[in-house]
Coordinates of C-alpha atoms and ligand atoms in Angstrom, one line a residue:
M1 CA -7.6 -8.4 3.2
Y2 CA -8.6 -9.1 -0.4
N3 CA -12.0 -11.0 -1.8
D4 CA -11.6 -11.8 -5.9
N5 CA -13.9 -14.9 -5.4
P6 CA -17.6 -14.8 -6.8
T7 CA -18.6 -17.6 -5.5
I8 CA -18.3 -15.9 -1.5
D9 CA -21.6 -13.5 -1.7
G10 CA -22.9 -12.2 1.2
L11 CA -19.4 -11.6 2.8
K12 CA -18.5 -8.9 0.3
K13 CA -20.9 -7.1 2.1
T14 CA -20.2 -7.1 4.7
I15 CA -16.3 -6.1 4.6
D16 CA -15.4 -1.6 3.6
T17 CA -12.1 -3.6 3.0
N18 CA -13.5 -5.5 0.5
R19 CA -13.6 -3.5 -2.6
Q20 CA -13.3 -4.5 -5.7
G21 CA -12.2 -2.2 -8.7
E22 CA -13.7 0.7 -6.7
V23 CA -14.2 4.0 -8.0
F24 CA -14.4 7.3 -6.3
E25 CA -17.6 7.4 -4.5
Q26 CA -17.1 11.2 -3.5
L27 CA -15.7 14.0 -5.1
D28 CA -12.5 16.3 -3.7
P29 CA -13.9 16.7 -0.1
N30 CA -12.0 20.3 -0.3
K31 CA -14.6 21.4 -3.1
Q32 CA -10.9 22.7 -4.6
K33 CA -11.4 23.7 -8.7
Y34 CA -9.1 21.9 -11.1
S35 CA -8.5 22.5 -14.3
K36 CA -7.4 18.6 -15.2
H37 CA -8.8 15.4 -13.8
F38 CA -8.0 11.7 -12.7
Y39 CA -10.0 8.9 -12.7
I40 CA -8.4 5.9 -10.4
E41 CA -9.5 2.7 -9.6
S42 CA -8.7 0.7 -7.2
Y43 CA -8.1 -2.9 -6.9
G44 CA -6.9 -5.6 -4.4
C45 CA -6.5 -5.3 -0.5
A46 CA -6.8 -2.5 1.9
M47 CA -3.9 -0.9 1.7
N48 CA -3.5 -0.4 -2.8
F49 CA -7.4 1.5 -1.3
S50 CA -5.4 3.3 0.7
D51 CA -2.7 4.2 -1.7
S52 CA -4.7 5.5 -4.0
E53 CA -5.9 8.4 -1.5
I54 CA -2.3 9.2 -1.3
V55 CA -1.9 8.9 -4.5
A56 CA -4.4 11.7 -5.0
S57 CA -3.3 13.7 -2.6
I58 CA 0.1 13.9 -4.7
L59 CA -2.4 14.5 -8.2
S60 CA -4.4 17.1 -6.1
K61 CA -0.9 19.2 -5.5
E62 CA 0.0 19.1 -8.8
G63 CA -3.6 20.6 -10.1
F64 CA -5.1 17.0 -10.8
G65 CA -9.2 17.4 -9.0
P66 CA -10.9 13.6 -8.8
T67 CA -13.4 12.7 -11.1
R68 CA -15.9 9.9 -11.5
D69 CA -16.1 10.5 -15.3
M70 CA -13.0 8.5 -17.1
E71 CA -14.5 10.0 -20.5
I72 CA -13.5 13.8 -19.4
A73 CA -10.2 12.7 -17.5
D74 CA -6.6 13.6 -18.7
L75 CA -5.1 10.7 -16.3
I76 CA -6.9 7.6 -15.8
L77 CA -4.6 5.4 -13.2
I78 CA -5.8 1.6 -12.3
N79 CA -3.9 0.2 -9.1
T80 CA -3.7 -3.2 -10.0
C81 CA -3.0 -6.6 -7.3
S82 CA -1.0 -9.4 -8.8
I83 CA -2.3 -11.4 -5.8
R84 CA -3.8 -14.9 -7.6
E85 CA -3.9 -14.3 -11.8
K86 CA -7.9 -14.0 -11.4
A87 CA -6.6 -10.3 -10.2
E88 CA -4.4 -9.3 -12.8
D89 CA -7.0 -11.1 -15.5
T90 CA -9.7 -8.6 -14.1
V91 CA -6.7 -5.6 -14.6
R92 CA -6.6 -7.2 -18.1
K93 CA -10.1 -6.5 -19.1
R94 CA -10.1 -2.9 -17.7
L95 CA -7.5 -2.2 -19.4
R96 CA -9.9 -2.9 -23.0
I97 CA -12.3 -0.6 -21.6
Y98 CA -9.5 2.3 -20.7
D99 CA -8.4 1.6 -24.6
K100 CA -12.6 3.1 -26.0
V101 CA -11.6 5.8 -24.3
K102 CA -8.1 6.4 -25.5
K103 CA -9.4 5.9 -28.9
K104 CA -12.1 8.5 -28.6
R105 CA -9.7 10.9 -26.3
P106 CA -6.2 10.5 -28.1
S107 CA -4.5 12.6 -25.3
T108 CA -5.6 10.7 -21.9
M109 CA -2.4 9.8 -20.3
V110 CA -3.4 6.0 -18.8
G111 CA -1.1 5.1 -15.3
V112 CA -0.4 1.6 -13.7
L113 CA -0.1 1.4 -10.2
G114 CA 0.3 -1.0 -7.2
C115 CA 1.8 -4.5 -7.2
M116 CA 1.3 -5.2 -11.2
A117 CA 3.0 -2.4 -12.4
E118 CA 5.8 -3.5 -9.8
R119 CA 5.6 -7.6 -11.0
L120 CA 6.2 -6.8 -15.1
K121 CA 7.3 -3.4 -14.4
K122 CA 9.1 -2.5 -18.7
K123 CA 7.3 -6.1 -20.1
F124 CA 3.8 -4.0 -19.4
L125 CA 4.5 -1.7 -21.9
E126 CA 5.8 -3.4 -23.6
E127 CA 2.3 -6.6 -23.7
E128 CA 0.4 -2.6 -23.3
K129 CA 0.1 0.1 -26.3
L130 CA -2.6 2.1 -24.6
V131 CA -0.5 2.4 -21.2
D132 CA 1.9 5.2 -20.8
M133 CA 3.2 4.8 -17.4
V134 CA 4.2 2.3 -14.8
V135 CA 4.6 2.9 -11.5
G136 CA 4.7 0.7 -8.4
P137 CA 4.0 1.2 -5.0
D138 CA 7.2 2.9 -3.7
A139 CA 7.8 5.5 -6.4
Y140 CA 4.3 7.3 -6.2
R141 CA 6.6 10.8 -5.4
D142 CA 7.6 10.7 -9.1
L143 CA 4.4 10.3 -10.6
P144 CA 4.3 14.8 -11.0
K145 CA 7.6 13.7 -13.1
L146 CA 6.4 10.6 -14.7
I147 CA 3.2 12.5 -15.9
A148 CA 5.6 15.3 -17.4
D149 CA 7.5 13.2 -19.2
V150 CA 4.4 11.4 -20.8
E151 CA 3.5 14.6 -21.3
D152 CA 6.5 15.4 -23.2
G153 CA 5.9 11.9 -26.0
D154 CA 7.4 9.9 -23.9
K155 CA 6.8 6.8 -21.0
G156 CA 7.3 6.8 -17.8
I157 CA 8.4 4.3 -15.2
N158 CA 9.0 4.0 -11.6
V159 CA 9.3 -0.1 -10.0
I160 CA 11.7 0.8 -8.0
L161 CA 11.6 -0.6 -4.4
S162 CA 12.8 0.8 -1.5
R163 CA 13.5 0.3 2.2
E164 CA 12.8 3.8 3.9
E165 CA 9.8 5.2 1.2
T166 CA 6.2 5.2 4.4
Y167 CA 4.9 8.0 2.5
A168 CA 4.9 9.1 6.2
D169 CA 4.0 12.9 5.5
I170 CA 1.6 12.6 2.7
T171 CA -2.3 13.8 4.6
P172 CA -3.9 10.9 1.9
M173 CA -7.5 12.7 0.3
R174 CA -10.0 10.5 1.1
L175 CA -11.8 10.2 -1.2
M176 CA -13.1 7.2 -1.2
S177 CA -13.9 7.2 3.1
N178 CA -18.0 7.5 4.3
G179 CA -16.7 10.0 6.5
V180 CA -16.8 7.6 9.5
S181 CA -14.1 5.7 8.9
A182 CA -10.8 6.0 7.1
F183 CA -7.9 3.7 6.7
I184 CA -3.4 4.6 8.4
S185 CA -1.0 3.1 6.7
I186 CA 1.2 2.5 9.6
M187 CA 4.2 0.1 7.8
R188 CA 5.0 -0.7 4.2
G189 CA 6.8 -4.3 2.8
C190 CA 6.5 -7.9 4.0
D191 CA 9.6 -10.0 5.1
N192 CA 8.3 -13.1 5.4
M193 CA 8.6 -15.4 2.8
C194 CA 4.7 -17.2 2.3
S195 CA 6.0 -19.9 -0.6
F196 CA 2.8 -19.0 -2.3
C197 CA 2.6 -15.3 -1.4
V198 CA 3.8 -13.0 -5.2
V199 CA 4.2 -9.1 -1.9
P200 CA 7.3 -9.6 -0.5
F201 CA 8.4 -9.4 -4.6
T202 CA 6.1 -6.8 -5.4
R203 CA 5.8 -4.6 -2.2
G204 CA 9.9 -5.2 -1.0
R205 CA 11.6 -5.0 2.2
E206 CA 9.2 -4.0 5.2
R207 CA 9.4 -0.9 7.4
S208 CA 7.8 1.4 9.5
R209 CA 6.3 4.7 9.8
N210 CA 7.1 7.6 11.9
A211 CA 4.7 6.6 14.8
F212 CA 4.2 10.2 15.5
T213 CA 3.3 10.6 12.2
V214 CA 0.5 7.5 12.3
I215 CA -1.0 9.4 15.8
A216 CA -1.0 13.3 13.9
E217 CA -2.9 11.5 11.4
A218 CA -5.7 9.6 13.8
Q219 CA -6.2 12.8 15.7
D220 CA -6.1 14.9 12.7
L221 CA -9.0 12.4 11.3
F222 CA -10.6 12.3 14.9
D223 CA -10.8 16.2 15.0
K224 CA -12.6 15.9 11.3
G225 CA -15.4 14.3 12.7
Y226 CA -14.0 10.4 11.6
R227 CA -14.9 7.9 14.4
E228 CA -12.5 4.4 13.9
V229 CA -9.2 4.1 12.6
N230 CA -8.0 1.3 10.7
L231 CA -4.3 0.7 10.8
L232 CA -2.9 -1.5 7.8
G233 CA -0.2 -3.2 7.6
Q234 CA 0.9 -6.0 5.2
N235 CA 1.8 -7.9 9.3
V236 CA 1.2 -4.8 11.3
D237 CA 2.4 -6.9 14.4
S238 CA 6.3 -7.0 12.9
Y239 CA 5.4 -3.2 13.2
K240 CA 9.1 -1.8 15.0
W241 CA 9.4 2.2 14.8
L242 CA 13.0 4.1 16.6
N243 CA 12.8 7.6 17.9
P244 CA 15.7 8.8 16.0
E245 CA 15.8 11.2 19.1
T246 CA 14.8 9.2 22.5
E247 CA 16.7 6.2 20.4
E248 CA 13.5 4.1 21.1
T249 CA 11.8 2.0 19.5
V250 CA 7.4 1.7 19.2
S251 CA 6.2 -1.2 19.7
F252 CA 3.1 -1.8 17.2
A253 CA 1.4 -2.4 21.1
E254 CA 2.4 0.9 22.1
L255 CA 1.4 2.0 18.9
L256 CA -1.9 1.4 19.3
I257 CA -2.7 2.2 23.1
M258 CA -1.1 5.5 21.6
V259 CA -3.9 6.1 18.8
A260 CA -6.0 4.5 21.6
K261 CA -6.0 7.6 24.0
I262 CA -6.4 9.6 21.3
D263 CA -9.7 10.0 22.4
P264 CA -12.3 7.2 24.0
R265 CA -14.5 8.3 21.2
L266 CA -12.1 6.5 18.4
R267 CA -12.5 3.2 17.4
V268 CA -9.0 1.9 16.4
R269 CA -9.2 -1.9 14.2
F270 CA -6.0 -2.9 13.2
S271 CA -4.9 -5.4 10.1
T272 CA -3.5 -8.4 9.5
S273 CA -2.0 -10.2 12.1
H274 CA 0.8 -12.9 11.7
P275 CA 0.2 -15.3 13.5
K276 CA 3.7 -15.7 15.1
D277 CA 3.8 -12.4 15.5
I278 CA 1.1 -11.2 17.2
N279 CA 1.4 -11.0 21.0
D280 CA 0.5 -10.6 24.8
D281 CA 0.9 -7.0 24.6
V282 CA -0.9 -6.5 21.9
I283 CA -4.1 -8.5 23.2
F284 CA -4.1 -7.2 27.4
A285 CA -3.9 -3.9 24.8
I286 CA -6.4 -4.4 24.1
R287 CA -8.7 -6.1 26.7
D288 CA -7.7 -2.5 28.2
H289 CA -9.1 -0.8 26.0
H290 CA -11.9 -0.7 25.3
N291 CA -11.6 1.5 21.8
I292 CA -9.9 -0.9 20.5
C293 CA -11.8 -3.4 18.4
N294 CA -12.5 -7.0 19.4
Y295 CA -11.7 -8.2 16.6
I296 CA -8.3 -9.9 15.1
H297 CA -7.8 -11.4 11.6
L298 CA -5.5 -14.0 12.0
P299 CA -5.2 -16.2 8.8
I300 CA -4.6 -19.5 8.8
Q301 CA -4.4 -20.3 5.2
S302 CA -4.4 -24.0 5.7
G303 CA -5.5 -26.7 9.5
N304 CA -2.4 -29.1 7.8
S305 CA 1.1 -28.7 9.7
R306 CA 2.8 -30.7 6.3
I307 CA 0.9 -28.0 4.4
L308 CA 1.5 -25.2 6.6
K309 CA 5.9 -26.1 6.7
K310 CA 5.6 -25.8 2.5
M311 CA 3.4 -22.2 3.1
N312 CA 6.8 -21.3 4.7
R313 CA 4.2 -20.0 7.3
T314 CA 6.5 -20.7 10.3
Y315 CA 4.3 -22.1 12.8
D316 CA 2.2 -25.8 13.0
R317 CA -1.2 -26.1 13.5
P318 CA -0.6 -26.9 17.4
W319 CA 1.3 -23.3 18.2
Y320 CA -1.8 -21.9 16.0
E321 CA -3.8 -23.4 18.0
A322 CA -3.0 -22.2 20.8
K323 CA -2.0 -19.0 19.6
V324 CA -6.2 -19.5 19.4
K325 CA -6.3 -20.1 22.9
R326 CA -4.6 -17.1 24.2
I327 CA -6.8 -14.9 22.4
Y328 CA -10.4 -16.5 23.6
E329 CA -8.4 -16.6 27.1
I330 CA -8.0 -13.5 27.6
L331 CA -10.6 -12.3 25.3
P332 CA -13.0 -14.3 25.9
D333 CA -15.5 -12.1 23.5
C334 CA -13.2 -11.4 20.8
A335 CA -14.5 -12.0 17.0
I336 CA -11.1 -13.6 15.2
S337 CA -11.0 -14.8 11.5
S338 CA -8.7 -15.8 8.6
D339 CA -8.0 -16.6 5.0
I340 CA -7.7 -20.0 4.1
I341 CA -6.3 -21.1 0.4
T342 CA -6.8 -24.6 -0.6
G343 CA -5.9 -27.0 -3.3
F344 CA -1.6 -25.4 -2.0
C345 CA 0.4 -27.7 -3.7
S346 CA 0.8 -31.8 -3.1
E347 CA -2.7 -31.0 -0.5
T348 CA -4.6 -34.2 -0.3
E349 CA -7.8 -34.8 0.9
E350 CA -7.1 -34.8 4.7
D351 CA -5.0 -32.0 4.2
H352 CA -8.4 -30.0 3.3
Q353 CA -10.2 -32.1 6.3
D354 CA -7.7 -30.8 8.6
T355 CA -8.3 -27.0 7.0
L356 CA -12.0 -27.8 7.5
S357 CA -11.5 -29.5 11.0
M358 CA -10.4 -26.3 11.6
I359 CA -12.9 -23.7 10.6
E360 CA -14.4 -25.8 13.3
W361 CA -12.3 -25.8 16.1
A362 CA -10.9 -21.7 16.1
K363 CA -15.4 -21.4 15.4
Y364 CA -14.4 -18.2 13.0
S365 CA -16.7 -15.7 12.8
M366 CA -15.8 -14.9 8.9
C367 CA -12.7 -16.1 6.4
Y368 CA -11.4 -14.5 3.0
M369 CA -11.3 -18.0 1.5
F370 CA -9.3 -18.5 -2.2
F371 CA -8.1 -21.4 -4.4
Y372 CA -4.3 -21.7 -5.0
S373 CA -3.1 -19.7 -8.1
E374 CA 0.2 -20.2 -8.8
R375 CA 2.2 -16.9 -9.1
P376 CA 5.3 -16.3 -11.2
G377 CA 8.9 -16.0 -8.8
T378 CA 7.5 -17.2 -6.0
L379 CA 9.3 -20.0 -3.5
A380 CA 6.5 -22.3 -4.6
A381 CA 6.2 -21.8 -8.4
K382 CA 10.3 -22.1 -8.4
K383 CA 9.7 -25.0 -5.4
Y384 CA 6.9 -27.6 -5.7
E385 CA 4.6 -28.3 -8.7
D386 CA 1.3 -27.2 -8.7
D387 CA -0.4 -30.6 -8.6
V388 CA -3.7 -30.7 -7.4
D389 CA -6.6 -29.6 -10.5
L390 CA -8.4 -26.8 -10.9
K391 CA -11.5 -29.0 -10.4
T392 CA -10.2 -30.2 -6.7
K393 CA -9.4 -26.9 -5.5
K394 CA -12.5 -25.8 -6.8
R395 CA -14.5 -28.3 -4.9
R396 CA -12.3 -27.6 -1.5
L397 CA -13.1 -24.3 -2.0
Q398 CA -16.8 -24.5 -2.3
E399 CA -16.7 -26.7 0.9
V400 CA -15.0 -24.6 2.7
I401 CA -17.3 -22.3 1.4
D402 CA -20.4 -24.2 3.1
L403 CA -18.3 -25.4 6.6
Q404 CA -17.7 -22.1 7.4
R405 CA -21.1 -20.4 6.3
E406 CA -22.4 -22.6 9.1
V407 CA -19.5 -22.2 11.1
A408 CA -20.6 -18.0 11.3
I409 CA -24.1 -18.5 11.5
V410 CA -23.2 -20.4 14.8
H411 CA -20.9 -17.5 15.8
N412 CA -23.7 -14.4 15.0
A413 CA -26.5 -16.8 16.2
K414 CA -24.8 -16.4 20.2
D415 CA -25.3 -12.8 19.3
V416 CA -29.0 -12.5 19.5
G417 CA -30.5 -11.2 22.8
K418 CA -26.9 -9.2 23.4
T419 CA -26.4 -5.6 23.3
F420 CA -23.6 -4.0 20.7
E421 CA -22.4 -0.7 21.1
V422 CA -22.4 -0.1 17.0
L423 CA -20.6 3.3 16.0
I424 CA -23.8 4.0 13.0
E425 CA -21.9 3.8 9.3
G426 CA -24.4 5.5 7.5
D427 CA -28.0 4.5 5.8
S428 CA -28.6 0.2 5.4
K429 CA -28.1 -0.1 0.7
K430 CA -31.5 -1.8 1.2
S431 CA -33.9 1.1 2.9
P432 CA -33.3 4.3 3.5
D433 CA -35.1 3.7 7.2
F434 CA -32.5 1.1 8.5
F435 CA -29.0 2.3 9.8
K436 CA -25.9 -0.1 9.2
G437 CA -23.1 0.0 11.8
K438 CA -20.1 -2.4 13.3
N439 CA -19.7 -3.5 16.7
S440 CA -16.6 -4.2 17.8
Q441 CA -16.2 -7.7 17.0
N442 CA -16.3 -6.1 12.7
K443 CA -19.9 -7.3 12.3
M444 CA -22.7 -5.4 10.6
V445 CA -25.7 -4.6 12.4
I446 CA -28.6 -3.5 10.4
F447 CA -31.2 -1.0 12.6
P448 CA -34.7 1.1 12.3
K449 CA -33.8 4.5 12.8
V450 CA -34.0 6.6 15.2
E451 CA -34.5 10.7 14.5
K452 CA -32.1 11.6 16.9
Y453 CA -28.9 9.8 16.1
S454 CA -27.3 10.4 13.1
K455 CA -23.4 9.0 10.9
G456 CA -21.2 9.2 13.3
D457 CA -23.0 8.7 16.3
Y458 CA -22.8 5.4 18.1
V459 CA -25.6 3.3 19.9
D460 CA -26.9 0.4 21.6
V461 CA -28.7 -1.7 19.4
K462 CA -30.4 -5.1 20.8
I463 CA -30.2 -8.4 18.6
D464 CA -32.8 -9.9 17.5
R465 CA -31.9 -12.5 14.5
N466 CA -29.2 -13.0 12.3
N467 CA -27.8 -14.5 9.3
S468 CA -24.2 -15.6 8.3
A469 CA -23.3 -12.1 7.9
T470 CA -25.4 -9.5 9.6
L471 CA -27.1 -9.3 12.8
F472 CA -30.7 -7.7 13.0
G473 CA -31.6 -5.5 16.0
S474 CA -32.9 -2.5 17.6
I475 CA -31.7 0.3 19.1
V476 CA -31.8 0.3 22.8
D477 CA -32.6 4.4 23.9
P478 CA -32.1 5.1 27.2
D479 CA -33.8 7.9 27.2
A480 CA -37.3 5.9 26.2
Ligands
5AD501 N1 -3.0 -18.4 -4.3 C1 -4.3 -17.7 -3.5 N2 -4.5 -17.1 -2.5 C2 -3.0 -16.4 -2.1 N3 -3.3 -15.9 -1.2 C3 -2.2 -15.1 -1.1 N4 -1.3 -15.6 -2.2 C4 -2.2 -16.1 -3.1 C5 -2.1 -17.1 -3.8 N5 -1.0 -17.4 -5.0 C6 -4.7 -15.3 0.0 C7 -3.4 -15.5 0.8 C8 -3.5 -14.3 2.0 C9 -4.4 -13.4 1.3 C10 -4.2 -12.3 1.1 O1 -4.5 -13.9 -0.4 O2 -4.9 -16.4 1.6 O3 -2.9 -14.2 3.2
SF4_502 FE1 2.1 -12.6 1.8 FE2 3.1 -14.0 3.8 FE3 3.7 -10.9 3.7 FE4 0.7 -12.4 3.5 S1 2.4 -13.0 5.5 S2 2.3 -10.2 2.6 S3 0.7 -14.0 3.0 S4 4.0 -13.4 2.5

């Protein structure tokens, strides 16, 4: 889940994973004393935010504590995204800010992590003189050694991709969490070769994490008071872990059920699903377990079958429609969201109209929408001409955004009068007199506080109005 498009206002507020360049909100929950400090910013997908928490955990064992103030940091890290050109531009701009800090305090180390580090490798050190360290997504265990190299006056680089690394044994330091909801990374990498996408090159081959460590992490979170886990992977439905002791494989549906069984009060979400991989077992798991949320992020990318073929998505429009029908048939209350790209190579006005009609047909509750950005090294960059001009790409994107807003308003208006179970995540940003929380369908709900309830509680909220991004209502108090 990504969002680097400022034109999509409103959506940013609804999706917690949609954080742009977020700085740790809370300091070390363990309240340890540290002699050295790191400052980290994360960009891009939820996986990057989750990785930053793994990095924080590795660094804390080396005596580095987190700080929100880059001016006092001994180590400044930026966890980068390469998915679109704009994401990379943002990172370059941030480096200019770090440059100023480093000029004032030359001993400060600067490290680049994540997808851009992997994509640019040594070139990064050559292009950006202030950067001391370039560390790819599979090399975070090497950070202590790389820091030592830099302290010895060298530059540090490790961008080796792994076929095994899942950081299974590392307990993330939950620096960005609200104490209610947390990410659990269940797999890494991606074996799909969508022709527009750089991720298979920056995050490497797909590998699944030991299921027992996933369950242990979820149990630990529940014991610490968390009430929602979000199982993360580029392609969660192809999760498959071979238990070496029993030689049995654990599928994604099985993993979901195992996590759901920890406690009915622990909500389970997951992201992202590839339409070709999500199967009936997953859909039935959602139906049969109240705490597996009624929400599926099912990116279509384009509503036109010819474009989908060029994108190498491995399905066409009728196939996707059949999948959506199946989901609504088994889960009539399920909310489905999507990712959409406008202006992919050779997209005509008719093809674009197909994307618009798809949005109306699928009745998405929400979409992440982007215009196509050619990425070096991808199949599309090699094979196809980026022949839709920027103005047209942006105009089509705006049409997609406008239509999706209307579709979302209708989707949300259908919830008016209904009562939903909402998990309280904290105070509403606009007023301390209101709580915010989500329903099972991943919709943000705002409602007036009632004293006996607090963060982490479930309440029934009756909806009385909506806009395109939010539902508003009040608590139905069983004791009133
Ligand atoms: N240009 C625009 N959007 C892209 N995405 C991935 N690669 C590109 C690109 N080159 C979008 C897709 C994907 C989401 C994570 O980002 O919609 O699902
Ligand atoms: Fe990229 Fe496609 Fe893999 Fe998603 S499924 S990360 S869009 S290659």
